[in-house]
PDB file of C-alpha atoms in Angstrom:
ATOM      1  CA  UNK S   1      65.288  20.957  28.657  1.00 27.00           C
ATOM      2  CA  UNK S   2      62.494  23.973  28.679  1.00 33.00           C
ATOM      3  CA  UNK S   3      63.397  27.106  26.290  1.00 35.00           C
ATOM      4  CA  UNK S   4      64.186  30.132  28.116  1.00 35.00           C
ATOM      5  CA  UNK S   5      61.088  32.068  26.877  1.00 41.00           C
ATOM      6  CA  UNK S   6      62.260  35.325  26.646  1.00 45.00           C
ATOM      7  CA  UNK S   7      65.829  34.891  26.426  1.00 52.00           C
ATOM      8  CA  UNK S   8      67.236  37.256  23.820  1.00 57.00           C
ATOM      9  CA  UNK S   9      68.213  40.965  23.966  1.00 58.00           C
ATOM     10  CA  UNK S  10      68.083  42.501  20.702  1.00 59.00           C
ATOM     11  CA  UNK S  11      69.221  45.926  19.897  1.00 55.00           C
ATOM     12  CA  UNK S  12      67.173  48.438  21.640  1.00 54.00           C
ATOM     13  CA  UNK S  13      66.152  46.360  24.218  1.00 55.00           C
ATOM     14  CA  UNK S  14      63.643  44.254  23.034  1.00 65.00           C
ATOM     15  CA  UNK S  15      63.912  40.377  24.955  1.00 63.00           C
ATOM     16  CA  UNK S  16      63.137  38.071  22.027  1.00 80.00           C
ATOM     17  CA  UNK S  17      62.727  34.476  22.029  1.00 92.00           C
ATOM     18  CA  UNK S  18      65.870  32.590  21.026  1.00 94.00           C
ATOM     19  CA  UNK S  19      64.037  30.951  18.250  1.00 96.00           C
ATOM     20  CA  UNK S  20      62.921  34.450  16.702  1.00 97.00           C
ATOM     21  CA  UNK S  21      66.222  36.565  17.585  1.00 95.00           C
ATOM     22  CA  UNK S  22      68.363  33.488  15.290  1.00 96.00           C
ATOM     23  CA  UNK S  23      66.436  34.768  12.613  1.00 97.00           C
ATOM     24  CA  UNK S  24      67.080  38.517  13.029  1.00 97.00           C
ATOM     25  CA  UNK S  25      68.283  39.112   9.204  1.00 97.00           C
ATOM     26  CA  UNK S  26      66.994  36.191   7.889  1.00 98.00           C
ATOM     27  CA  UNK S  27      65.663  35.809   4.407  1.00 98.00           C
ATOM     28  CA  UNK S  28      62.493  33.249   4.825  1.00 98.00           C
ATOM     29  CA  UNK S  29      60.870  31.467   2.407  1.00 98.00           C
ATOM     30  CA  UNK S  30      57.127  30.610   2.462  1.00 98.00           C
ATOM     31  CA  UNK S  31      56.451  27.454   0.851  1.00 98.00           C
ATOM     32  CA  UNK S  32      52.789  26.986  -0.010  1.00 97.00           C
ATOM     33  CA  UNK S  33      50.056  25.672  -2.593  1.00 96.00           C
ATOM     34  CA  UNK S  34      46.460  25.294  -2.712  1.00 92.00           C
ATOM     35  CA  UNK S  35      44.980  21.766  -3.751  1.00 93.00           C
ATOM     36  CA  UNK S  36      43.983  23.943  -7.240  1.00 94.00           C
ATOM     37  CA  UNK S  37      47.626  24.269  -7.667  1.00 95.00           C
ATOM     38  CA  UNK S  38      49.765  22.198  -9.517  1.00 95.00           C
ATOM     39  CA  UNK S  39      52.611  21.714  -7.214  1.00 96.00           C
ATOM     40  CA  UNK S  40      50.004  21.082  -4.276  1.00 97.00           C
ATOM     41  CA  UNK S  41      51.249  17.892  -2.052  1.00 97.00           C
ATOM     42  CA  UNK S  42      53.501  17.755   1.150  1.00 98.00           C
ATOM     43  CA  UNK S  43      56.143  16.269  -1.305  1.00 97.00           C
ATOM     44  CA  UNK S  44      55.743  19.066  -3.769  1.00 98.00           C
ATOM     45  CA  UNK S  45      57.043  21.516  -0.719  1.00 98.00           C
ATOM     46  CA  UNK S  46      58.441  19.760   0.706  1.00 98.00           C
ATOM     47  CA  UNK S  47      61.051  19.615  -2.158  1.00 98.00           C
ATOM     48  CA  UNK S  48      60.929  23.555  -2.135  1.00 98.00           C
ATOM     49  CA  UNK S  49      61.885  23.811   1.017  1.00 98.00           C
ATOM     50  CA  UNK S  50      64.998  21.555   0.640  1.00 98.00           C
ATOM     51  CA  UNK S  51      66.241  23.988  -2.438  1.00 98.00           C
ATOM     52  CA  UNK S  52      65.194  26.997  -0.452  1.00 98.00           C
ATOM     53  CA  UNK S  53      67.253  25.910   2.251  1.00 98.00           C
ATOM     54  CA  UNK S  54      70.354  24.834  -0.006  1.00 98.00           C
ATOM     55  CA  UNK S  55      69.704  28.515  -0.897  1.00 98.00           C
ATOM     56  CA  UNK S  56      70.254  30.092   2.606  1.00 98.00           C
ATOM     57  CA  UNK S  57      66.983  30.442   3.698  1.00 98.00           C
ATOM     58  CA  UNK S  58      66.979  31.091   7.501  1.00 98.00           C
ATOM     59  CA  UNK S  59      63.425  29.498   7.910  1.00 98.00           C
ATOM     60  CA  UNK S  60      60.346  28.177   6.349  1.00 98.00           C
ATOM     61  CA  UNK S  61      56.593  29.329   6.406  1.00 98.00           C
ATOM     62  CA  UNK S  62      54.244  25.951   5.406  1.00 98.00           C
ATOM     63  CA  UNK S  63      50.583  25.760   6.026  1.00 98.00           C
ATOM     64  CA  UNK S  64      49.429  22.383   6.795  1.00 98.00           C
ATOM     65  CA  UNK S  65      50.538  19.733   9.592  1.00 98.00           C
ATOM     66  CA  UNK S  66      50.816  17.260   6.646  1.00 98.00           C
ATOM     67  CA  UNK S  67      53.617  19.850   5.224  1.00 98.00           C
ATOM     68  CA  UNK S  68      54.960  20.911   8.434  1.00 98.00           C
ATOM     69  CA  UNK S  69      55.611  17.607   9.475  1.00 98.00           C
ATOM     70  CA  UNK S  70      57.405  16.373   5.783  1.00 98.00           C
ATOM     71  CA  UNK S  71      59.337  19.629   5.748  1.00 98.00           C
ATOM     72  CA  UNK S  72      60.534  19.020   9.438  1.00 98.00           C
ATOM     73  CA  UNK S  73      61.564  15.499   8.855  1.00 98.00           C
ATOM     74  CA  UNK S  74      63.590  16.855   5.595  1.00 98.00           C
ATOM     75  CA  UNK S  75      64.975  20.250   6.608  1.00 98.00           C
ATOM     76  CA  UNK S  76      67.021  21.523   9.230  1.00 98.00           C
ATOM     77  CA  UNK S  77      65.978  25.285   9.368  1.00 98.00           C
ATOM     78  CA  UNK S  78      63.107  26.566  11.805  1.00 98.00           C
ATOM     79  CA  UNK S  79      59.474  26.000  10.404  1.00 98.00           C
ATOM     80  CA  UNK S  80      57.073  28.579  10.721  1.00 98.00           C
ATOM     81  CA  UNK S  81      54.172  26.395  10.840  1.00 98.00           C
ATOM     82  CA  UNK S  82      49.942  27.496  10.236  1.00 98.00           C
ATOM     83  CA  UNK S  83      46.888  25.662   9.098  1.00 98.00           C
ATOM     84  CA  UNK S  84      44.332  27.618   6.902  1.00 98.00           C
ATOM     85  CA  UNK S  85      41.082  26.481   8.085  1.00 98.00           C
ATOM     86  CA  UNK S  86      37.821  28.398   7.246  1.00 97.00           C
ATOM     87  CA  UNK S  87      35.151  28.382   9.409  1.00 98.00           C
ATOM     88  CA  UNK S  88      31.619  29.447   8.293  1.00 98.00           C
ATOM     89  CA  UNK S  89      30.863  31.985  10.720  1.00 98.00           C
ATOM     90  CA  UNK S  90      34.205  34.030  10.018  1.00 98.00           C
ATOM     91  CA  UNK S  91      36.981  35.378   7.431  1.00 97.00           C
ATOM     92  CA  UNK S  92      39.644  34.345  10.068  1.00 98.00           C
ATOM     93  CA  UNK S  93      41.553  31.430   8.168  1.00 98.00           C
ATOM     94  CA  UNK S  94      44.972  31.526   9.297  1.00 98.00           C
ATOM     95  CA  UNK S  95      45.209  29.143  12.823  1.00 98.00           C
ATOM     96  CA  UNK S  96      42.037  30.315  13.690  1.00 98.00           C
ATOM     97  CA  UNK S  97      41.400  28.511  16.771  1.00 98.00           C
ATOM     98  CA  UNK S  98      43.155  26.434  19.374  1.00 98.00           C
ATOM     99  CA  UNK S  99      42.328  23.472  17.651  1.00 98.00           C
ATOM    100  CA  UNK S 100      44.571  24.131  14.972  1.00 98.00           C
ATOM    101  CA  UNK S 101      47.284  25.595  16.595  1.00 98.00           C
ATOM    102  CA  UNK S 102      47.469  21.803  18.213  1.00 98.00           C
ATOM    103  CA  UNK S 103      47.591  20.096  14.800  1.00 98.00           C
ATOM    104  CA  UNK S 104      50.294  22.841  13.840  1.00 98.00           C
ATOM    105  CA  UNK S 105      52.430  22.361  16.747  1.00 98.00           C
ATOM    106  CA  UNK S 106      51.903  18.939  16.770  1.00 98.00           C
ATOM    107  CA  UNK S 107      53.288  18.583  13.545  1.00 98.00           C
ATOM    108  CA  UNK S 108      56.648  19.916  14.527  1.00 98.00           C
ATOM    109  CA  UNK S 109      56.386  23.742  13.758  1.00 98.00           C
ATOM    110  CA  UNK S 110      59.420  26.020  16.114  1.00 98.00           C
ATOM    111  CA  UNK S 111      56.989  28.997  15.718  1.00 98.00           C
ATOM    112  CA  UNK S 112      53.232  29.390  15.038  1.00 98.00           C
ATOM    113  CA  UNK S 113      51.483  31.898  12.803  1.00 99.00           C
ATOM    114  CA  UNK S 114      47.803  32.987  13.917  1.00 98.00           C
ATOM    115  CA  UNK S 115      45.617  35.384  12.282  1.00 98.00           C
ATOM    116  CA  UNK S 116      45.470  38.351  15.067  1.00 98.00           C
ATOM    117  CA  UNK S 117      43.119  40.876  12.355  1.00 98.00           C
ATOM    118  CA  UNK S 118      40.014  42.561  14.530  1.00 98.00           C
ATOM    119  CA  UNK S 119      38.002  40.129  11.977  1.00 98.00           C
ATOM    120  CA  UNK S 120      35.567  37.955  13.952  1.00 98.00           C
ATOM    121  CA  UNK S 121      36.704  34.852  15.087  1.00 98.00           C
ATOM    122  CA  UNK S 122      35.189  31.459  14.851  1.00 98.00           C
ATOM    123  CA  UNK S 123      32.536  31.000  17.331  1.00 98.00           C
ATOM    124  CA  UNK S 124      33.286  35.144  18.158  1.00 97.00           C
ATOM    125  CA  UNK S 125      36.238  34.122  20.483  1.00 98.00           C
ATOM    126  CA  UNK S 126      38.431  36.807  21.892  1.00 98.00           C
ATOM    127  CA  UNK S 127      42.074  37.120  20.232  1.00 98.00           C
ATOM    128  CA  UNK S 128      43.278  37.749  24.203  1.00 98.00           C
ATOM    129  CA  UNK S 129      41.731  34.127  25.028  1.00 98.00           C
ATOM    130  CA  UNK S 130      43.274  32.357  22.166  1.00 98.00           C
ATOM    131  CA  UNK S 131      46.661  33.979  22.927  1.00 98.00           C
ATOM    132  CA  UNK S 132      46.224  32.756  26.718  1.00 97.00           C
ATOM    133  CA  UNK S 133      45.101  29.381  25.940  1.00 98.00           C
ATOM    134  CA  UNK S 134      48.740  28.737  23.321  1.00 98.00           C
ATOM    135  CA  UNK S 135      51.091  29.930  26.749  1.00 97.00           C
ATOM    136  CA  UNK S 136      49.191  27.552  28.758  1.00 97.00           C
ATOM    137  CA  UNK S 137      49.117  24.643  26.349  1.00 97.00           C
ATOM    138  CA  UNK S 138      52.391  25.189  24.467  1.00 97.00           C
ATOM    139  CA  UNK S 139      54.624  27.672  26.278  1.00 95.00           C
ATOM    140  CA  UNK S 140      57.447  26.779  24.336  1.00 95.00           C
ATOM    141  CA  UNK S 141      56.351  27.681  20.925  1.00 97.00           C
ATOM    142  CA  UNK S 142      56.737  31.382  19.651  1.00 97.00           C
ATOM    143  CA  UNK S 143      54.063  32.948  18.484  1.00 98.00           C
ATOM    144  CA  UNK S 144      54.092  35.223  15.219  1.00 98.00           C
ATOM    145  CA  UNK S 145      51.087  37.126  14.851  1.00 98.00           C
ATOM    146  CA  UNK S 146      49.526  38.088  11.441  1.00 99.00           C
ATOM    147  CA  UNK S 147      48.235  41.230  10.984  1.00 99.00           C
ATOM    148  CA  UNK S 148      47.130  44.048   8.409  1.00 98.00           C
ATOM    149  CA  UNK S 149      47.526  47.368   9.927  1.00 98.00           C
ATOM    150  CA  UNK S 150      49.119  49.409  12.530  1.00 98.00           C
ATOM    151  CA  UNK S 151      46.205  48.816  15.157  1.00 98.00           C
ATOM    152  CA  UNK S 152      46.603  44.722  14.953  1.00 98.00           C
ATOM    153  CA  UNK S 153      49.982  44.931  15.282  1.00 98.00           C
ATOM    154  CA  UNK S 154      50.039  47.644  18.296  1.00 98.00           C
ATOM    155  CA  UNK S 155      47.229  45.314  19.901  1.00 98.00           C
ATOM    156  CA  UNK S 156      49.150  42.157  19.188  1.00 98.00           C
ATOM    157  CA  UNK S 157      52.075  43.194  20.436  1.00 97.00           C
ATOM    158  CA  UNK S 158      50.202  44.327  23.972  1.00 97.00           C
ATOM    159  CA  UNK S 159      48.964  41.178  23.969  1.00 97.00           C
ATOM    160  CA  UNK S 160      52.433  39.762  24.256  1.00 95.00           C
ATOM    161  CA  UNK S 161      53.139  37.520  20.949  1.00 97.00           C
ATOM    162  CA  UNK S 162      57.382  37.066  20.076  1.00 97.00           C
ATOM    163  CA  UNK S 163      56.731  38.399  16.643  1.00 97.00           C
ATOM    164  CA  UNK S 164      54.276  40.717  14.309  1.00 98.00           C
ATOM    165  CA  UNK S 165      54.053  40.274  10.911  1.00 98.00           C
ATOM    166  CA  UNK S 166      51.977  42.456   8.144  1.00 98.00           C
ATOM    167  CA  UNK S 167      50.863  39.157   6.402  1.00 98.00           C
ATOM    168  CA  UNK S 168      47.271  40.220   5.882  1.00 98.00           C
ATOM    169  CA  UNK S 169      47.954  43.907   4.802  1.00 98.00           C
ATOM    170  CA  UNK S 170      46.180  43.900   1.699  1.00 98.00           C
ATOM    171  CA  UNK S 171      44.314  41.023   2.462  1.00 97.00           C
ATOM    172  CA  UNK S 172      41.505  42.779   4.852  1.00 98.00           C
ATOM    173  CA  UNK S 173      39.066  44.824   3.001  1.00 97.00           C
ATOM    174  CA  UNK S 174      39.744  47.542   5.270  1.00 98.00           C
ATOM    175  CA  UNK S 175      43.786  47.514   4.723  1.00 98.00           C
ATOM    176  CA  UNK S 176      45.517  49.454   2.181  1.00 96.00           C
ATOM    177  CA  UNK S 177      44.638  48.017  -1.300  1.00 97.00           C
ATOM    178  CA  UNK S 178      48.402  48.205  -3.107  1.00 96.00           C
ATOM    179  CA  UNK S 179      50.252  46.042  -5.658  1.00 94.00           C
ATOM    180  CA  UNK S 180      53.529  46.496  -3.404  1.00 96.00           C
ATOM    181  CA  UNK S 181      54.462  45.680   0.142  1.00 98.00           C
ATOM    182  CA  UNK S 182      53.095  47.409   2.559  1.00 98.00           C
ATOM    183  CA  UNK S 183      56.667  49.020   3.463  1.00 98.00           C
ATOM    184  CA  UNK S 184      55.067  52.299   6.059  1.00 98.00           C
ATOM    185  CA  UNK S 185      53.628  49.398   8.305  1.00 98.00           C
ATOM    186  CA  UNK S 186      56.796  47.767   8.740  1.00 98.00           C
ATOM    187  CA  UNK S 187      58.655  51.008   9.512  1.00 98.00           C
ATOM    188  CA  UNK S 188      55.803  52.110  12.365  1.00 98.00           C
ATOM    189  CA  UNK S 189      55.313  49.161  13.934  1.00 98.00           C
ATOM    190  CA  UNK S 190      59.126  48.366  14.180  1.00 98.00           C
ATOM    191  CA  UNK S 191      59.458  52.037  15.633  1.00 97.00           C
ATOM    192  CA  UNK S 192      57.198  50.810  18.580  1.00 97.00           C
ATOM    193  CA  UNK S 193      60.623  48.449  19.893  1.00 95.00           C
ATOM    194  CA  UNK S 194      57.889  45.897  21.460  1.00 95.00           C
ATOM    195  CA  UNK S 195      58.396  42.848  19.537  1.00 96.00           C
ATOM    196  CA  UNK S 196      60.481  41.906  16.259  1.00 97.00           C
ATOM    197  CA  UNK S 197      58.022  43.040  12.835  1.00 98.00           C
ATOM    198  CA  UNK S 198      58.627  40.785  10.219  1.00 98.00           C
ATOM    199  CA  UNK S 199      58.008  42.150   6.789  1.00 98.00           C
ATOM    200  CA  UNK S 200      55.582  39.712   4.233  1.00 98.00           C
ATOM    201  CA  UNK S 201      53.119  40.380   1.573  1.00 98.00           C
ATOM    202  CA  UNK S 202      53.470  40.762  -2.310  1.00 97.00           C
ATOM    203  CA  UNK S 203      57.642  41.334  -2.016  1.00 98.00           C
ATOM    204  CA  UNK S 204      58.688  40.746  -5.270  1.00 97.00           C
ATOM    205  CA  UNK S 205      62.319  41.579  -6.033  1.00 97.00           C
ATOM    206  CA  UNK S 206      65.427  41.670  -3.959  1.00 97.00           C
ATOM    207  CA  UNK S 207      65.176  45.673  -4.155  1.00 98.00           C
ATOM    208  CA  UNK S 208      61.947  45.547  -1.954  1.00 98.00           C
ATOM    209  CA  UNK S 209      63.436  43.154   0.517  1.00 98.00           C
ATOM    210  CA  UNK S 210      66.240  45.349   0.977  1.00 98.00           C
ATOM    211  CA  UNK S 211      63.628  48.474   1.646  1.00 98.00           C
ATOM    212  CA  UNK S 212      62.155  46.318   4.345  1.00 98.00           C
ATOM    213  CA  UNK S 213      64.883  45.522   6.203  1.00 98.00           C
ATOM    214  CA  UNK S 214      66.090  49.484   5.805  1.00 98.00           C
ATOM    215  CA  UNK S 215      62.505  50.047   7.267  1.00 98.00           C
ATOM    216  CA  UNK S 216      63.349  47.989  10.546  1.00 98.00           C
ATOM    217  CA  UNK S 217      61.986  44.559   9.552  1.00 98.00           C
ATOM    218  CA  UNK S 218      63.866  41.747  11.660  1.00 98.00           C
ATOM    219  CA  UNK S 219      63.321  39.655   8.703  1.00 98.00           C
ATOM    220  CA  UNK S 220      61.702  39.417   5.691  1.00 98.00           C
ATOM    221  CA  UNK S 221      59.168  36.583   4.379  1.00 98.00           C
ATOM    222  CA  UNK S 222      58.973  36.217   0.452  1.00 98.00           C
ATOM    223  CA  UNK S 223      56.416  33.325  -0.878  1.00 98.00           C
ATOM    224  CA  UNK S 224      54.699  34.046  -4.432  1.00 97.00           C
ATOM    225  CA  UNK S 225      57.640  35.178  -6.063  1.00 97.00           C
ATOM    226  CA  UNK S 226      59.580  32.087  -5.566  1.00 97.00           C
ATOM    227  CA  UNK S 227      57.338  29.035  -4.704  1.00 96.00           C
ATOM    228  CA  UNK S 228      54.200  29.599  -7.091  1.00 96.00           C
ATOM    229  CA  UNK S 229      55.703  29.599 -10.646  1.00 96.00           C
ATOM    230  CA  UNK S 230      52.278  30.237 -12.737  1.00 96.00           C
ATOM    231  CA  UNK S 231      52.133  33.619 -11.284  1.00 96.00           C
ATOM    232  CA  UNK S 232      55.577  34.022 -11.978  1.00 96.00           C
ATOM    233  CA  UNK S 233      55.136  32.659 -15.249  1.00 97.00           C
ATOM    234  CA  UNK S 234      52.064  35.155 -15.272  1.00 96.00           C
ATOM    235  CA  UNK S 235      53.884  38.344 -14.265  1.00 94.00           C
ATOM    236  CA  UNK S 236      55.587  38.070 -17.570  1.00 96.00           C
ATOM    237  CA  UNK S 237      53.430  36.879 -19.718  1.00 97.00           C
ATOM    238  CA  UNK S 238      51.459  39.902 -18.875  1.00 95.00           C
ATOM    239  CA  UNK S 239      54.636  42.449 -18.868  1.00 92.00           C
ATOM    240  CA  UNK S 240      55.708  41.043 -22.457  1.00 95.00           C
ATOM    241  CA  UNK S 241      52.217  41.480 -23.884  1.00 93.00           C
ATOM    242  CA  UNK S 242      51.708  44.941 -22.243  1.00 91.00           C
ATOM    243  CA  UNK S 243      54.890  45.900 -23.868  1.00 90.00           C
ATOM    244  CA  UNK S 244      54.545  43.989 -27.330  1.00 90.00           C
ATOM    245  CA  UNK S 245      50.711  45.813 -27.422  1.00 85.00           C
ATOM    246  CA  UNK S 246      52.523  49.182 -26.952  1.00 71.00           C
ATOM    247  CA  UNK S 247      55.313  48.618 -29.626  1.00 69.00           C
ATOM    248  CA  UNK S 248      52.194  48.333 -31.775  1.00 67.00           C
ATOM    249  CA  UNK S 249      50.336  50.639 -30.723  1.00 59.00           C
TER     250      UNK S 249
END
């Protein structure tokens, strides 16, 4: 039976997608690794997804169809799914083009994540076209933009995608440059009451999350500081010697 796209009226009007509005609250947990990381493999997250579900995690982020499709078969949460691909003739990574958004959705993911940054594209392709061509090939799936500052996000959101979220603030080189999350753009672009803004990017304690959600985020996406434990592991290796070096001192 087809999803009834825009089927959900959240609080102050905004008709969300049924997928997105179940996860108004939600605490989601982004479960990722490089192949230079040591818990890199589909089984490796697929694991952390299992204990960040048994958690309460209201969804999981994965990047990969090999992921997506071994954290699908193994949890029963929604699975924000993307596929970092880099193409030589951009810095777009994240879904960048049609072609992966197949191999995501393919793979089983409820909502997909695209890069929507003013960054060239691969083979300079319009964001507008990209957008068009996921309604008209998978007009179930949600789609969750990723963006870095106020202008993606306002664009985005004209542009008609279920959900906005700052993923790439910091991650631009012309978006603010900060070792916390980028709290302000949540708060502006949730004012807008277009589209759900969910809040991710360097969120590192439960104090943060809180602010975001305070800030209007309809739910917050945490990754590092729970699925990567060497920066964890790195965090306090440098706080301890900071602090030893000043008892010193």
């Amino acid at each position: 039976m087809a999803v009834q796209y825009w089927g959900v009226r959240q609080p102050g009007g905004i008709m969300t997608n049924p997928i997105v509005a179940g996860l108004k609250d939600g605490f989601i947990v982004s479960c990722q690794a490089l192949a230079n990381e040591p818990l890199f493999g589909s089984d490796m997250m697929a694991a952390m997804a299992v204990a960040a579900e048994d958690g309460g995690a209201a969804a999981i982020r994965a990047n990969t169809p090999q992921d997506i499709a071994v954290i699908k078969r193994r949890c029963r949460v929604p699975v924000i799914g993307l596929y970092k691909k880099h193409y030589p003739d951009s810095d777009v990574y994240i879904t960048p083009t049609i072609r992966e958004v197949d191999d995501v959705v393919r793979a089983g993911a409820d909502i997909v994540a695209i890069d929507c940054t003013s960054m060239t594209r691969p083979g300079n392709e319009r964001l507008d076209r990209l957008i068009a061509e996921i309604r008209k090939s998978f007009p179930e799936t949600p789609i969750m933009a990723d963006v870095s500052t106020f202008e993606e996000g306002a664009a985005a959101m004209r542009l008609g995608v279920d959900v906005v979220s700052t993923t790439l603030s910091g991650y631009t080189p012309y978006s603010p440059q900060q070792p916390s999350p980028d709290i302000a753009l949540v708060a502006r672009l949730a004012a807008l009451g277009r589209a759900p803004v969910f809040a991710e990017g360097r969120i590192w304690t439960i104090e943060e999350c809180l602010r975001c959600f305070e800030a209007g985020a309809h739910a917050v996406v945490v990754g590092t500081a729970i699925t990567r434990p060497q920066e964890i592991v790195r965090r306090f290796v440098t706080r301890i010697s900071t602090q030893m070096q000043g008892f010193e001192g």
